[in-house]
Tab-separated table of C-alpha atoms in Angstrom:
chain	number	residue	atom	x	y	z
P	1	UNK	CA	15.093	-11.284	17.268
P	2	UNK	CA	12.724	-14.093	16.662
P	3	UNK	CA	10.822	-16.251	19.594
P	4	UNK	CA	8.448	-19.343	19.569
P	5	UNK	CA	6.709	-19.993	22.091
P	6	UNK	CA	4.952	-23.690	22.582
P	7	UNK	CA	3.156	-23.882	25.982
P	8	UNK	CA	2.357	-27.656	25.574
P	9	UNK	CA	5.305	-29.740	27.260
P	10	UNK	CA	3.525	-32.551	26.626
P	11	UNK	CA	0.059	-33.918	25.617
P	12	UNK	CA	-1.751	-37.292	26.158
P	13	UNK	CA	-4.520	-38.045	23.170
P	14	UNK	CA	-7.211	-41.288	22.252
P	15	UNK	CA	-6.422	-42.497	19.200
P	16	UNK	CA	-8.865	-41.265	16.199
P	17	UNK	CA	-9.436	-38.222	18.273
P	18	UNK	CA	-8.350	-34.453	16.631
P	19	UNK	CA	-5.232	-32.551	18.037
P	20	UNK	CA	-3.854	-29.285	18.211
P	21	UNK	CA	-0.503	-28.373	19.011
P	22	UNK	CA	-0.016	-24.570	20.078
P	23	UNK	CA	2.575	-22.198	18.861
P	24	UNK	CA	2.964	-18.148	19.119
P	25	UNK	CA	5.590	-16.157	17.427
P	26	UNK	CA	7.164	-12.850	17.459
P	27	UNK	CA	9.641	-11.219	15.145
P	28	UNK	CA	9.944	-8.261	13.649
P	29	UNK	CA	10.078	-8.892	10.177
P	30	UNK	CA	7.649	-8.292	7.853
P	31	UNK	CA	7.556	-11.245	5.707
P	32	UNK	CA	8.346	-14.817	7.664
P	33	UNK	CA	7.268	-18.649	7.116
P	34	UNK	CA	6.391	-20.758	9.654
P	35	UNK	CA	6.861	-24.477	9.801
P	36	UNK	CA	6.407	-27.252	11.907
P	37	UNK	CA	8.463	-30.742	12.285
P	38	UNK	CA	8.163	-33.693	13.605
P	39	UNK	CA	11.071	-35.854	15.704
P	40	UNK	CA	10.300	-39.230	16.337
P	41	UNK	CA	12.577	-41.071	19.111
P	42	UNK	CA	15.374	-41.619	15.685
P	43	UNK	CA	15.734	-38.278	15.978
P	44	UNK	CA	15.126	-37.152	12.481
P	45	UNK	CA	13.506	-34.239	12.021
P	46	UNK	CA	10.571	-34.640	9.660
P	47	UNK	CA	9.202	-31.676	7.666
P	48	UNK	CA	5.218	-31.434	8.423
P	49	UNK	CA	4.001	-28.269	6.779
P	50	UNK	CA	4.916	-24.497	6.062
P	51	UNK	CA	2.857	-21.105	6.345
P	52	UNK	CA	4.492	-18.088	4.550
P	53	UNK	CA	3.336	-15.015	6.545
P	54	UNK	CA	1.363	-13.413	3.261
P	55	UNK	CA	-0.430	-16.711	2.557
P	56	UNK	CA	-4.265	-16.025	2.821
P	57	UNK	CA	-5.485	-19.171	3.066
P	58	UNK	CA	-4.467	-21.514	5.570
P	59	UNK	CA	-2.191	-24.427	5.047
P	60	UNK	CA	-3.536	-28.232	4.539
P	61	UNK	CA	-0.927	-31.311	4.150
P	62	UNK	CA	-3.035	-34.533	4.485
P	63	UNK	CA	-4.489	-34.592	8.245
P	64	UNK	CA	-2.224	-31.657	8.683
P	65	UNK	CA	-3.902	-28.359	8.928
P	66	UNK	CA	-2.237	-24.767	10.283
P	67	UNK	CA	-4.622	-22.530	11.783
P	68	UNK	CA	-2.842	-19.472	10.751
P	69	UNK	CA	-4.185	-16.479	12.901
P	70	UNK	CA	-1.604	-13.418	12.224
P	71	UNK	CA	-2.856	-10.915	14.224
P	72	UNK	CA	-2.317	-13.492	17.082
P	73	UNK	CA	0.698	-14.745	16.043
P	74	UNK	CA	-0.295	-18.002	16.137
P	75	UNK	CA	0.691	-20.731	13.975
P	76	UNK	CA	-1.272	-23.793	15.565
P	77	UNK	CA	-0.938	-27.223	14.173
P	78	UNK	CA	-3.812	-29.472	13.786
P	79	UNK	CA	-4.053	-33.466	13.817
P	80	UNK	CA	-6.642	-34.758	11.760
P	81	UNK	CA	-7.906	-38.668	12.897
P	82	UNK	CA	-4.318	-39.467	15.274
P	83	UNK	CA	-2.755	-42.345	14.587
P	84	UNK	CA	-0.681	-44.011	16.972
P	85	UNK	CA	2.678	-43.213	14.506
P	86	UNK	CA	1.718	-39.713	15.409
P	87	UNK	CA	3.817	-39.967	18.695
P	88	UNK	CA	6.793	-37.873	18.679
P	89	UNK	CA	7.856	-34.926	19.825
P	90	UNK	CA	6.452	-31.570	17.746
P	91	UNK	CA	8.216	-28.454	17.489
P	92	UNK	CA	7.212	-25.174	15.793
P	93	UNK	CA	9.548	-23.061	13.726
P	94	UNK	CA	10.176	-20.090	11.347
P	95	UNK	CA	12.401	-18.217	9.864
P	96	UNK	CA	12.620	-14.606	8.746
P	97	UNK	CA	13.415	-12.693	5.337
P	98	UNK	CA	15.682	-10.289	6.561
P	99	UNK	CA	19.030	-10.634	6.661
P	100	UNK	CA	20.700	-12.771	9.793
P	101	UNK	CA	16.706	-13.896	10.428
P	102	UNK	CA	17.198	-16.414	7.324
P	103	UNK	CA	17.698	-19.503	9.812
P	104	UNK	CA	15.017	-21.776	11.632
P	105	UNK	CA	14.406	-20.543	15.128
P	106	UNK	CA	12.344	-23.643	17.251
P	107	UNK	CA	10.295	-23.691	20.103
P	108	UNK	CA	10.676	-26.272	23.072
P	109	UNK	CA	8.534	-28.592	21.521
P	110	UNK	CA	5.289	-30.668	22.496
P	111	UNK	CA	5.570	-34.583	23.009
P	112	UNK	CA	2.554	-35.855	22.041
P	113	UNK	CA	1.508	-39.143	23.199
P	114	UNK	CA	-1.319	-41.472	21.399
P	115	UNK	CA	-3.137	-44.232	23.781
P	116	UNK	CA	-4.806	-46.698	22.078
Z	1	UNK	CA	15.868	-38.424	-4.882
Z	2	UNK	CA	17.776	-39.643	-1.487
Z	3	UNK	CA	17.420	-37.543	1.567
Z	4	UNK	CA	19.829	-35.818	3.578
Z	5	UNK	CA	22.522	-38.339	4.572
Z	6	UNK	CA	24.720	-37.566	8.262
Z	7	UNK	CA	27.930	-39.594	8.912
Z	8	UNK	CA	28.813	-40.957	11.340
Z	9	UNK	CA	25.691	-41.694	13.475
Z	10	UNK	CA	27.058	-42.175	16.646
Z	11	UNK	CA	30.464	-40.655	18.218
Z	12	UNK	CA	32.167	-41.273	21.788
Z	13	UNK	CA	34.726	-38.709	21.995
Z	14	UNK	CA	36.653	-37.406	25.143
Z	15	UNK	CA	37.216	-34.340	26.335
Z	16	UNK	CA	39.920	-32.287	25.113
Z	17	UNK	CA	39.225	-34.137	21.723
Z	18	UNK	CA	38.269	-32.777	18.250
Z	19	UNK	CA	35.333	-34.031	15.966
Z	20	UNK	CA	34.428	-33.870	12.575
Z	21	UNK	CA	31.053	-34.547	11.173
Z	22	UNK	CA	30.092	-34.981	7.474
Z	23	UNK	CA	26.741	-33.805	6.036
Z	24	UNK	CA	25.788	-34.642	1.953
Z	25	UNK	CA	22.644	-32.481	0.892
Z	26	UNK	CA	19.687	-33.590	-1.013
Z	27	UNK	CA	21.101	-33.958	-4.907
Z	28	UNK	CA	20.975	-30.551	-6.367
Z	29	UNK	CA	20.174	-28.450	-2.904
Z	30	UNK	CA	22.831	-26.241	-2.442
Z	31	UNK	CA	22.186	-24.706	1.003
Z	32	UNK	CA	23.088	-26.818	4.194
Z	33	UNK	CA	22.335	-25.558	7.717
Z	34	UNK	CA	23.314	-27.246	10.756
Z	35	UNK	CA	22.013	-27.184	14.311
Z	36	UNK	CA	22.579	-28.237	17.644
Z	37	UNK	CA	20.072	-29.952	19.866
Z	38	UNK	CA	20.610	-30.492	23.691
Z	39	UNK	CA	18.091	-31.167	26.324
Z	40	UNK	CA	18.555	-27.655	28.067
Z	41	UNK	CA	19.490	-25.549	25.124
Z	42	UNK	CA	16.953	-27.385	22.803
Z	43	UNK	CA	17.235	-26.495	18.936
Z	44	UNK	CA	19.815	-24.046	18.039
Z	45	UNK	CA	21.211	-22.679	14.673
Z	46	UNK	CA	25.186	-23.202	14.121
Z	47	UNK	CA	25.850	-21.822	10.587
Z	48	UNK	CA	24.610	-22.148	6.974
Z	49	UNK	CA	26.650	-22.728	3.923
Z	50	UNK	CA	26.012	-21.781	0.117
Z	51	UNK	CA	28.649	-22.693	-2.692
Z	52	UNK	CA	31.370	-22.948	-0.233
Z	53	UNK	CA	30.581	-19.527	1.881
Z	54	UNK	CA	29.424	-19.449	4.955
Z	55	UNK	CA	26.190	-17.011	4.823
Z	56	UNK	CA	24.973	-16.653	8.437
Z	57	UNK	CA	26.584	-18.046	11.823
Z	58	UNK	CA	24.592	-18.634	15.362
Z	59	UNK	CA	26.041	-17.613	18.352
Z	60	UNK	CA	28.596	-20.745	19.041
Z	61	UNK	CA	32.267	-20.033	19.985
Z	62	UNK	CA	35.143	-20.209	17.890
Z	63	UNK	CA	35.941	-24.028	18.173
Z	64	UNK	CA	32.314	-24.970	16.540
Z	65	UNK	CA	33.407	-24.317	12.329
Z	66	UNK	CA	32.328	-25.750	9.014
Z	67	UNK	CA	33.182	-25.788	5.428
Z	68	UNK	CA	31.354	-26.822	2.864
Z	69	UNK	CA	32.763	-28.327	-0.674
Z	70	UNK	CA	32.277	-27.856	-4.691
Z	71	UNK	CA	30.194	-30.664	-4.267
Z	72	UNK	CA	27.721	-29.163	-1.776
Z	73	UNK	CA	28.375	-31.714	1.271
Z	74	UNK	CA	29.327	-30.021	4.165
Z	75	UNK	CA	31.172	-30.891	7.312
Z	76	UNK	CA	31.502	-29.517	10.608
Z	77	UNK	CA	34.490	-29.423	13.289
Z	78	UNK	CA	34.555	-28.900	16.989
Z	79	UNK	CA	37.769	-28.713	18.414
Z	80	UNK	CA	38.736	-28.949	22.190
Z	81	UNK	CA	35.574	-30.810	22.931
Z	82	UNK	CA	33.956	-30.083	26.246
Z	83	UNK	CA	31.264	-32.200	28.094
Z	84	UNK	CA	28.717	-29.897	26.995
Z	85	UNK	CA	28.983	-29.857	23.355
Z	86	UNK	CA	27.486	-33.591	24.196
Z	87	UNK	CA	24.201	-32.672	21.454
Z	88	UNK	CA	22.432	-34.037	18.529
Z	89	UNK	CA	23.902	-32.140	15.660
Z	90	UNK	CA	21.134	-31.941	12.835
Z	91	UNK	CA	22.079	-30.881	9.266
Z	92	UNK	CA	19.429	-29.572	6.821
Z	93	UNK	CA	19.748	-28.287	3.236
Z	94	UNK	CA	17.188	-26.573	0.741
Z	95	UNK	CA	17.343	-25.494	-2.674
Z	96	UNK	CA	19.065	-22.495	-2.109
Z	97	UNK	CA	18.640	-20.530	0.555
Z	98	UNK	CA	17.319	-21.504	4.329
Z	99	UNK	CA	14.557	-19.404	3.616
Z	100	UNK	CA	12.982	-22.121	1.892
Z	101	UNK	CA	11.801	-25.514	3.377
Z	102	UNK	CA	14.688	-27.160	5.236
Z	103	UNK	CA	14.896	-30.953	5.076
Z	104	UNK	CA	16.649	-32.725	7.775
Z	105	UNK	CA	19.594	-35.643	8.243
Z	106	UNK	CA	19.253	-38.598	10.811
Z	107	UNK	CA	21.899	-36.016	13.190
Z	108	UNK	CA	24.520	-37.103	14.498
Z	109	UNK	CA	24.945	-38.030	18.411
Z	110	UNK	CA	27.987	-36.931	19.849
Z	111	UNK	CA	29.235	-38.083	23.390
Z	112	UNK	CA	32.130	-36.383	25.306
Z	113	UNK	CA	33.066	-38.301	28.330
């Protein structure tokens, strides 16, 4: 079975300023990706950036950055600069390799909230 | 190349009803996954379809099914709708297998009164 677990229900953050969402995983597959989405109040969920388990170097899409820290399993998005369009709701994912794992399991989800 | 397209946006169904909802992939993706989002259940993985099979199935009951067509779009049916299948419904497809990056529809918001 696969878990995520995001601890942040919800975060408050001054515009400019750096984030960074939290997310742990556990599965027991070898080989996984990770991903993380964004879902604005539309609804639509908004592909951010991925992490394939054997990657060595850690993802970078923009002022997206995944801190990528395996022997934690932790997958931790970072905000570069927010912007207030960077309100939504966040929500960390993977998937496995092996068979019946090949589907997106999410965590809860951070709302993340930019103040002027 | 046009995103994932959901139809329709919005339902109002009762209860007792059934429902069908229409997903059309990204042009040439071939895998579409669709998932259910509720406040207390949050994000949860219905089934996933590849040239007209389906290839994995989440733990829903019998009255949640799908097909999907030569053509790649894929629809889902719920029948005997109950107050609590009330959800966003999110369809994603990839190239060719959910393993890869899944893009995402609008969803579709489904009321049962």
């Amino acid at each position: 079975a696969q878990k995520i677990t995001q601890t942040q229900p919800g975060m408050f953050v001054q515009e400019k300023e750096a984030v960074t969402l939290d997310c742990t995983y556990d599965t027991s597959d070898q080989s996984y990706g990770l991903f993380w989405y964004k879902q604005p109040s539309s609804g639509e969920m908004i592909f951010l950036i991925y992490q394939g388990s054997y990657d060595e170097q850690n993802a970078t899409e923009g002022r997206y950055s995944l801190n990528f820290q395996k022997a934690r399993k932790s997958a931790n998005l970072v905000i570069s600069a927010s912007q207030l369009g960077d309100s939504a709701m966040y929500f960390c994912a993977m998937r496995g390799d092996n068979f019946g794992n090949e589907k997106l399991t999410f965590g809860t989800g951070t709302r993340l909230t930019i103040i002027p | 190349k046009a995103g994932v397209t959901q139809t329709p946006r919005y339902l109002i169904k009762t209860r007792g009803q059934q429902v069908t909802l229409s997903c059309s992939p990204i042009s040439g993706h071939r895998s579409v996954s669709w998932y259910q989002q509720t406040p207390g259940q949050g994000l949860q993985f219905l089934f996933e379809y590849f040239s007209e099979t389906q290839r994995n199935k989440g733990n829903f009951p019998g009255r949640f099914s799908g097909r999907q067509f030569s053509n790649s779009r894929s629809e889902m049916n719920v029948s005997t709708l109950e107050l609590g299948d009330s959800a966003l419904y999110l369809c994603a497809s990839s190239p060719w297998s959910p393993k890869e990056t899944q893009y995402f529809g609008p969803g579709t918001r489904l009321l049962v009164l």
